[in-house]
Short mmCIF file of C-alpha atoms in Angstrom, two decimals:
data_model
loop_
_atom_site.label_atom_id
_atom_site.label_comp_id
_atom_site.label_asym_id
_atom_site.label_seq_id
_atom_site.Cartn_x
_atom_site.Cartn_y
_atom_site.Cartn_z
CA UNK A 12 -11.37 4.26 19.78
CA UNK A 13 -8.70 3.40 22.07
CA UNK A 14 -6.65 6.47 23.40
CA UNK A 15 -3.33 4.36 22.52
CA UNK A 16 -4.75 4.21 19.07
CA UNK A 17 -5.06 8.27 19.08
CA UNK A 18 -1.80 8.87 20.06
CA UNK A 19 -0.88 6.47 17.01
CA UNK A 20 -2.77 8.64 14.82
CA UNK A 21 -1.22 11.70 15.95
CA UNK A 22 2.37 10.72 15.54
CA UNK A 23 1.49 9.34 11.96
CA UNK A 24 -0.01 12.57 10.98
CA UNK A 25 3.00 13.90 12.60
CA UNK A 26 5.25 11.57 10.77
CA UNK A 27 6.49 10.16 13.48
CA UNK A 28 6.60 6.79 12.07
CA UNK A 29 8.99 5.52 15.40
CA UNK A 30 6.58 6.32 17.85
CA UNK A 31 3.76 5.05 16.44
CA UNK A 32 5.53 1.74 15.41
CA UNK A 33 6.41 1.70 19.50
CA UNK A 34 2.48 2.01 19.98
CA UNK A 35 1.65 -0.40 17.76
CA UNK A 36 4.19 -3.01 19.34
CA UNK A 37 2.56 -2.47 22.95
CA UNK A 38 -0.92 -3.13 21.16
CA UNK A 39 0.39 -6.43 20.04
CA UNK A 40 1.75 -7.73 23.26
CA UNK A 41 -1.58 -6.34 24.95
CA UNK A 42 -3.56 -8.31 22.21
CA UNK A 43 -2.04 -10.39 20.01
CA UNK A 44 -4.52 -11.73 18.83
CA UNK A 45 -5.83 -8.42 17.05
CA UNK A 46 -4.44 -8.72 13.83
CA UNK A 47 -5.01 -4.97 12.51
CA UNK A 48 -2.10 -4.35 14.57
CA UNK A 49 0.24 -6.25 13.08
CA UNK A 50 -1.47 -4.70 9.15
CA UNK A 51 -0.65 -0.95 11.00
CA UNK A 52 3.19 -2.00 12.88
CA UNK A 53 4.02 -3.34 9.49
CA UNK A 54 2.93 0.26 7.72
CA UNK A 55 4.54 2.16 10.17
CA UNK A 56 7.91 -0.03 9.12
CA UNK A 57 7.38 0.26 5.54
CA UNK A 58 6.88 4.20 6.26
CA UNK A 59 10.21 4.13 7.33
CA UNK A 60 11.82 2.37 4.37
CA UNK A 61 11.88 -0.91 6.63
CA UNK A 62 10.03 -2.56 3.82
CA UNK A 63 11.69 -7.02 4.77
CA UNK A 64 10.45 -5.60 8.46
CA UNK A 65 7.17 -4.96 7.34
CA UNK A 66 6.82 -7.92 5.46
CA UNK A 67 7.53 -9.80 7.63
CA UNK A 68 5.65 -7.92 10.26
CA UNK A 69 2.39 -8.89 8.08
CA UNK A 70 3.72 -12.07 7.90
CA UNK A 71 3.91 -13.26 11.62
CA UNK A 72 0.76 -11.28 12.01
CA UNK A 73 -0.82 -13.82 9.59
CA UNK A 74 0.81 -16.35 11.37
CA UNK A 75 0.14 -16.03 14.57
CA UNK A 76 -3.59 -15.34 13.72
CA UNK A 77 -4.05 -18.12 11.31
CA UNK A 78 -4.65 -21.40 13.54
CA UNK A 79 -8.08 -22.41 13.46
CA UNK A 80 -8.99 -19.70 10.92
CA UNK A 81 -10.09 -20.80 7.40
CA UNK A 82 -9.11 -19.98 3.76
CA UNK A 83 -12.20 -17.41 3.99
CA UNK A 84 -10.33 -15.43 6.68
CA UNK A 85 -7.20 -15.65 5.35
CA UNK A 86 -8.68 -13.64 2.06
CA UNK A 87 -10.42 -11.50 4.60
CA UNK A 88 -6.83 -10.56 6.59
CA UNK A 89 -4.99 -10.14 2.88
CA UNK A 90 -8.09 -7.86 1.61
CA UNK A 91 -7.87 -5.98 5.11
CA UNK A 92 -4.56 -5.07 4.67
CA UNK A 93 -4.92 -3.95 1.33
CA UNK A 94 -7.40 -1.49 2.59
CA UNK A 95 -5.19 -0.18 5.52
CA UNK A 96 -2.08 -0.02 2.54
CA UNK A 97 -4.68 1.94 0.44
CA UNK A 98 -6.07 4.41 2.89
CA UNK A 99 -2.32 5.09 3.36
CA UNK A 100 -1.21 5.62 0.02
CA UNK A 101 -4.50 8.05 -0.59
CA UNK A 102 -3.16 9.52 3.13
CA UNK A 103 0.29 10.14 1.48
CA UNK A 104 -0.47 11.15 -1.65
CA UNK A 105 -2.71 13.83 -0.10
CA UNK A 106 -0.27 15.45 2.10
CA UNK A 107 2.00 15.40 -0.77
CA UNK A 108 4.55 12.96 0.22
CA UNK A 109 4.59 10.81 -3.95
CA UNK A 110 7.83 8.21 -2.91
CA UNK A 111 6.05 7.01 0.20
CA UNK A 112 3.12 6.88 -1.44
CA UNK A 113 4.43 5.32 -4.40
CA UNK A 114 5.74 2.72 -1.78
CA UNK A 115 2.63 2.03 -0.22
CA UNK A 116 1.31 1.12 -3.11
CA UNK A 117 3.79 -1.21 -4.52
CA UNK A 118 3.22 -3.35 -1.42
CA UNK A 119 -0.32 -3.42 -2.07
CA UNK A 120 0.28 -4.52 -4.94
CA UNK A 121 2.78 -7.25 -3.90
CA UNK A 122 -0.24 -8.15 -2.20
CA UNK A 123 -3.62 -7.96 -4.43
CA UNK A 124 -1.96 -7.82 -7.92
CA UNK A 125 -5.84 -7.50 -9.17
CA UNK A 126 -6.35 -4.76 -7.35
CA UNK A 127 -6.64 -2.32 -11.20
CA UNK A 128 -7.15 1.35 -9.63
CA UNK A 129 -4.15 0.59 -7.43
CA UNK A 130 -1.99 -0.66 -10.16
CA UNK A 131 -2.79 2.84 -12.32
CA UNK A 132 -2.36 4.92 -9.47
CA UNK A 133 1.00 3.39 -8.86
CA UNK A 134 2.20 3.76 -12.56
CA UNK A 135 0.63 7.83 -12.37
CA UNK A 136 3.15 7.83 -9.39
CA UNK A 137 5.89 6.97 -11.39
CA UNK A 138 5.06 9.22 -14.09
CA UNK A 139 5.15 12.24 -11.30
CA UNK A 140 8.06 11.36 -9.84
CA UNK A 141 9.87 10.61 -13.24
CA UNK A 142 10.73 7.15 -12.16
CA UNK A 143 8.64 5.23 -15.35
CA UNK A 144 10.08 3.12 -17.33
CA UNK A 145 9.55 0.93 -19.91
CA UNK A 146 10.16 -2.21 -17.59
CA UNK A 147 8.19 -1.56 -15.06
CA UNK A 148 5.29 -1.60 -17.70
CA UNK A 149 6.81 -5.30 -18.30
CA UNK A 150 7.42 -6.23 -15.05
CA UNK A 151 4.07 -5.10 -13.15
CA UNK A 152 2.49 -6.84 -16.32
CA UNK A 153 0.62 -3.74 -16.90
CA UNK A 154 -1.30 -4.61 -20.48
CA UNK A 155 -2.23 -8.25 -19.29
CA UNK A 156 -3.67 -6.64 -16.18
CA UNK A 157 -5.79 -4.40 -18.35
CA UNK A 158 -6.33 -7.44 -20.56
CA UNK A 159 -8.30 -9.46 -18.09
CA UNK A 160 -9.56 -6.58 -16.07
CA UNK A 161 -13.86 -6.22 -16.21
CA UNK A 162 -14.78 -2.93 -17.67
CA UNK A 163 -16.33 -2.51 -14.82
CA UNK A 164 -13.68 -3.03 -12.43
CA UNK A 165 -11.53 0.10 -14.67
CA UNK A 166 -11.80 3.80 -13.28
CA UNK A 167 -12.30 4.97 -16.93
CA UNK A 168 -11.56 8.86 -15.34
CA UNK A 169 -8.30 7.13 -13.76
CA UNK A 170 -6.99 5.22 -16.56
CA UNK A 171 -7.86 8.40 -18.91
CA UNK A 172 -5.60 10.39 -16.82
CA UNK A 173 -3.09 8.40 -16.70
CA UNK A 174 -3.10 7.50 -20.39
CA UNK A 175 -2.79 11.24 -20.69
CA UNK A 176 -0.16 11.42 -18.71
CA UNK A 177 1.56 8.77 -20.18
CA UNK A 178 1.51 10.49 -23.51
CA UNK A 179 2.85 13.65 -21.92
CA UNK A 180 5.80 11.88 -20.33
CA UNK A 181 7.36 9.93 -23.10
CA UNK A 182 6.05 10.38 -26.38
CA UNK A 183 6.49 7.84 -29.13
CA UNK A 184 8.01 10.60 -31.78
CA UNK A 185 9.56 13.23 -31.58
CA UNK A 186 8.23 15.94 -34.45
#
């Protein structure tokens, strides 16, 4: 692992989201051509609430990466940076930090809508924080997702939980 790519770590960990973004921008004038930096430049923007920045970080990334490359790889770059956006939000959620978190995943979703597990975690999110409501059930298109979801692509433990949850939060009647 590059050393540059330690320090990275270590200011992330040290939420030092600046820094690292500085890192990150050396790595892609060094290589520009290595398109995980442009998935982790756009995280560390979206980590600081820089969320068109990121976009369009990921964006030019794509861009700049995508001549000669095929459909396949384009899928390949969109389902990488899902998994960078998802090791994140997991990251986030574990140190306890729910908004950023609850961030993180949004973008995923922006950009793999089938992506089920992330789409629950993100609504348990909103439960924690006390930010659900009944739009966002509307507008993330919650039941059709679960509608045309595989069984087996459901976290039956995860969706339990948050049905739970749900339940807890708002209930239908009051007694």
């Amino acid at each position: 692992m590059n050393d540059w790519h330690q320090q990275a770590q270590h200011f992330l960990a040290a939420k030092d989201y600046n820094q690292a973004a500085k890192l990150y921008e050396q790595a892609i004038s060094d290589e520009p051509e290595a398109i995980a930096h442009y998935w982790h430049l756009g995280l560390m923007q979206l980590l600081q609430k820089q969320e068109v920045e990121a976009q369009s970080t990921w964006l030019v990334g794509m861009s700049e990466c995508e001549s000669g490359n095929s459909l396949n790889q384009v899928d390949r770059w969109t389902s990488d940076l899902a998994a960078v956006l998802e090791i994140e939000a997991t990251r986030q959620e574990s140190v306890g930090d729910l908004e950023l978190a609850w961030l993180v995943r949004r973008h995923s979703h922006e950009i793999d809508a089938n992506n089920i597990d992330n789409l629950l975690r993100m609504m348990q999110l909103s439960i924690e924080l006390q930010t659900l409501a009944e739009s966002d059930l509307l507008d993330l298109q919650v039941i059709e997702a679960l509608q045309h979801a595989t069984v087996s692509s459901i976290n039956p433990d995860l969706l339990m939980e948050l049905v739970t949850a749900a339940l807890a939060y708002a209930p239908c009647y009051q007694l």
